[in-house]
mmCIF file of C-alpha atoms and ligand atoms in Angstrom:
data_model
loop_
_atom_site.group_PDB
_atom_site.id
_atom_site.type_symbol
_atom_site.label_atom_id
_atom_site.label_comp_id
_atom_site.label_asym_id
_atom_site.label_seq_id
_atom_site.Cartn_x
_atom_site.Cartn_y
_atom_site.Cartn_z
ATOM 1 C CA MET A 1 -11.336 11.470 5.860
ATOM 2 C CA SER A 2 -10.275 8.126 7.296
ATOM 3 C CA ASN A 3 -6.837 6.739 6.471
ATOM 4 C CA LEU A 4 -7.966 3.206 7.192
ATOM 5 C CA THR A 5 -7.458 0.612 4.497
ATOM 6 C CA ARG A 6 -9.257 -2.705 4.509
ATOM 7 C CA PHE A 7 -7.572 -5.824 3.209
ATOM 8 C CA GLY A 8 -8.382 -9.515 3.229
ATOM 9 C CA ILE A 9 -6.184 -12.248 4.660
ATOM 10 C CA SER A 10 -6.256 -15.901 3.662
ATOM 11 C CA ILE A 11 -5.437 -17.986 6.697
ATOM 12 C CA ASP A 12 -5.649 -21.583 7.831
ATOM 13 C CA LYS A 13 -8.783 -22.129 9.929
ATOM 14 C CA LYS A 14 -6.932 -23.755 12.833
ATOM 15 C CA LEU A 15 -4.332 -21.029 12.872
ATOM 16 C CA LEU A 16 -7.051 -18.399 13.040
ATOM 17 C CA GLN A 17 -8.782 -20.262 15.880
ATOM 18 C CA LYS A 18 -5.525 -20.306 17.817
ATOM 19 C CA PHE A 19 -5.054 -16.611 17.173
ATOM 20 C CA ASP A 20 -8.588 -15.789 18.310
ATOM 21 C CA LYS A 21 -8.036 -17.791 21.489
ATOM 22 C CA LEU A 22 -4.786 -15.967 22.116
ATOM 23 C CA ILE A 23 -6.319 -12.514 21.811
ATOM 24 C CA GLU A 24 -9.774 -13.144 23.310
ATOM 25 C CA ASN A 25 -8.936 -11.628 26.692
ATOM 26 C CA SER A 26 -6.886 -8.706 25.425
ATOM 27 C CA TYR A 27 -8.571 -7.418 22.292
ATOM 28 C CA ASP A 28 -12.103 -6.539 21.269
ATOM 29 C CA ASN A 29 -11.427 -7.450 17.663
ATOM 30 C CA ARG A 30 -8.871 -9.020 15.352
ATOM 31 C CA SER A 31 -8.077 -5.787 13.572
ATOM 32 C CA GLU A 32 -6.544 -4.149 16.637
ATOM 33 C CA ALA A 33 -4.588 -7.321 17.465
ATOM 34 C CA ILE A 34 -3.182 -7.499 13.934
ATOM 35 C CA ARG A 35 -2.319 -3.767 13.968
ATOM 36 C CA ASP A 36 -0.366 -4.304 17.195
ATOM 37 C CA LEU A 37 1.499 -7.257 15.696
ATOM 38 C CA ILE A 38 2.450 -5.181 12.666
ATOM 39 C CA ARG A 39 3.637 -2.289 14.864
ATOM 40 C CA GLU A 40 5.677 -4.687 16.987
ATOM 41 C CA GLU A 41 7.420 -6.055 13.905
ATOM 42 C CA ILE A 42 8.155 -2.570 12.564
ATOM 43 C CA ILE A 43 9.663 -1.498 15.901
ATOM 44 C CA LYS A 44 11.729 -4.695 16.172
ATOM 45 C CA ASN A 45 13.022 -4.206 12.654
ATOM 46 C CA GLU A 46 14.115 -0.666 13.452
ATOM 47 C CA TRP A 47 16.098 -1.822 16.482
ATOM 48 C CA GLU A 48 18.207 -3.970 14.199
ATOM 49 C CA ASP A 49 19.426 -0.775 12.554
ATOM 50 C CA SER A 50 21.658 0.695 15.217
ATOM 51 C CA GLU A 51 21.734 4.079 13.496
ATOM 52 C CA GLU A 52 17.968 4.439 13.929
ATOM 53 C CA LYS A 53 16.620 6.549 16.759
ATOM 54 C CA ALA A 54 14.655 4.965 19.566
ATOM 55 C CA SER A 55 13.441 5.592 23.071
ATOM 56 C CA GLY A 56 14.409 3.353 25.918
ATOM 57 C CA SER A 57 14.182 2.937 29.640
ATOM 58 C CA LEU A 58 17.182 1.831 31.619
ATOM 59 C CA THR A 59 16.455 0.335 35.034
ATOM 60 C CA LEU A 60 19.318 0.237 37.519
ATOM 61 C CA VAL A 61 19.594 -1.029 41.070
ATOM 62 C CA TYR A 62 22.715 0.065 42.872
ATOM 63 C CA ASN A 63 24.333 0.504 46.241
ATOM 64 C CA HIS A 64 24.707 4.230 46.784
ATOM 65 C CA HIS A 65 27.373 3.629 49.483
ATOM 66 C CA LYS A 66 29.759 2.288 46.856
ATOM 67 C CA ARG A 67 32.622 4.720 46.711
ATOM 68 C CA LYS A 68 32.252 7.362 43.973
ATOM 69 C CA LEU A 69 29.455 5.405 42.235
ATOM 70 C CA THR A 70 26.852 8.179 42.174
ATOM 71 C CA GLU A 71 29.546 10.617 41.107
ATOM 72 C CA LYS A 72 30.538 8.359 38.194
ATOM 73 C CA MET A 73 26.900 7.833 37.206
ATOM 74 C CA LEU A 74 26.245 11.560 37.114
ATOM 75 C CA LYS A 75 29.417 12.232 35.162
ATOM 76 C CA ILE A 76 28.410 9.749 32.449
ATOM 77 C CA GLN A 77 24.930 11.282 32.238
ATOM 78 C CA HIS A 78 26.190 14.863 32.032
ATOM 79 C CA ASN A 79 28.787 13.945 29.395
ATOM 80 C CA HIS A 80 25.955 12.585 27.233
ATOM 81 C CA HIS A 81 23.153 14.828 28.467
ATOM 82 C CA HIS A 82 21.464 14.905 25.059
ATOM 83 C CA LEU A 83 20.568 11.215 25.481
ATOM 84 C CA PHE A 84 19.193 11.449 29.036
ATOM 85 C CA LYS A 85 15.620 12.722 29.217
ATOM 86 C CA SER A 86 14.338 11.920 32.679
ATOM 87 C CA ASN A 87 15.207 10.025 35.845
ATOM 88 C CA LEU A 88 13.019 8.427 38.466
ATOM 89 C CA HIS A 89 14.774 7.623 41.711
ATOM 90 C CA VAL A 90 13.442 5.480 44.536
ATOM 91 C CA HIS A 91 15.372 4.750 47.738
ATOM 92 C CA LEU A 92 14.680 1.029 48.077
ATOM 93 C CA ASN A 93 16.151 0.700 51.550
ATOM 94 C CA HIS A 94 19.104 1.947 53.585
ATOM 95 C CA ASP A 95 21.634 0.810 51.004
ATOM 96 C CA PHE A 96 19.992 0.386 47.623
ATOM 97 C CA CYS A 97 18.512 2.743 45.079
ATOM 98 C CA LEU A 98 16.300 1.982 42.111
ATOM 99 C CA GLU A 99 16.623 4.315 39.176
ATOM 100 C CA VAL A 100 14.684 4.335 35.920
ATOM 101 C CA ILE A 101 16.257 6.509 33.255
ATOM 102 C CA ILE A 102 14.484 7.481 30.059
ATOM 103 C CA LEU A 103 16.826 7.685 27.098
ATOM 104 C CA GLN A 104 16.383 8.891 23.549
ATOM 105 C CA GLY A 105 18.883 8.677 20.747
ATOM 106 C CA LYS A 106 20.522 6.327 18.301
ATOM 107 C CA ILE A 107 20.151 2.698 19.315
ATOM 108 C CA ARG A 108 23.899 2.141 19.215
ATOM 109 C CA GLN A 109 24.536 5.096 21.536
ATOM 110 C CA LEU A 110 21.845 4.005 23.984
ATOM 111 C CA GLN A 111 23.270 0.495 24.126
ATOM 112 C CA GLN A 112 26.811 1.743 24.693
ATOM 113 C CA ILE A 113 25.883 4.227 27.395
ATOM 114 C CA SER A 114 23.670 1.687 29.158
ATOM 115 C CA GLU A 115 26.449 -0.898 29.176
ATOM 116 C CA LYS A 116 28.749 1.703 30.720
ATOM 117 C CA LEU A 117 26.292 2.432 33.535
ATOM 118 C CA ILE A 118 25.384 -1.224 34.135
ATOM 119 C CA GLY A 119 29.075 -2.111 34.247
ATOM 120 C CA LEU A 120 29.923 0.312 37.071
ATOM 121 C CA LYS A 121 31.008 -1.287 40.332
ATOM 122 C CA GLY A 122 28.118 -1.260 42.775
ATOM 123 C CA VAL A 123 25.394 -1.592 40.130
ATOM 124 C CA LYS A 124 23.661 -4.844 41.059
ATOM 125 C CA HIS A 125 21.152 -5.062 38.269
ATOM 126 C CA GLY A 126 20.553 -3.214 35.049
ATOM 127 C CA LYS A 127 18.358 -3.631 32.024
ATOM 128 C CA LEU A 128 17.733 -1.496 28.971
ATOM 129 C CA VAL A 129 14.346 -1.886 27.310
ATOM 130 C CA PHE A 130 13.757 -0.257 23.943
ATOM 131 C CA THR A 131 10.428 1.069 22.900
ATOM 132 C CA ALA A 132 9.132 2.982 19.937
ATOM 133 C CA SER A 133 10.500 6.388 19.039
ATOM 134 C CA GLY A 134 6.940 7.534 18.407
ATOM 135 C CA LYS A 135 7.202 8.047 14.670
ATOM 136 C CA GLU A 136 5.945 4.487 14.021
ATOM 137 C CA PHE A 137 2.441 5.440 14.998
ATOM 138 C CA VAL A 138 -0.167 7.025 12.877
ATOM 139 C CA GLU A 139 -3.611 7.758 14.178
ATOM 140 C CA ASP A 140 -5.979 4.921 13.665
HETATM 141 NI NI1 LIG B 201 18.477 6.492 46.741
#
């Protein structure tokens, strides 16, 4: 049995036209676009609660010649191994490495640990991007 529920929305004509224009290249229909908007809002709302669990990817670019940097990075990851799920490492050139680390855990913990890694001397760029924990989604 389907879990889909239908509901009507009253909306200003011009606003709807703008919305249709916005989604015309990305979505086949309004329903999927509206579902995505709702999911996005639910995920965003969860990130505001730092005790909620989330998944995230931390991208780092660093100079592997920097004294003790890789050692420090590994130490941080092993000390909090429950948060670190997977690493992708690319040697960008002779000096620099690109690493993408997949994290899972409480938002607060992921933010703190990411700040620690990004703040290490020799890390040139770092960015943590949160995504859904997975529990937001139901089959549709
Ligand atoms: Ni490398």
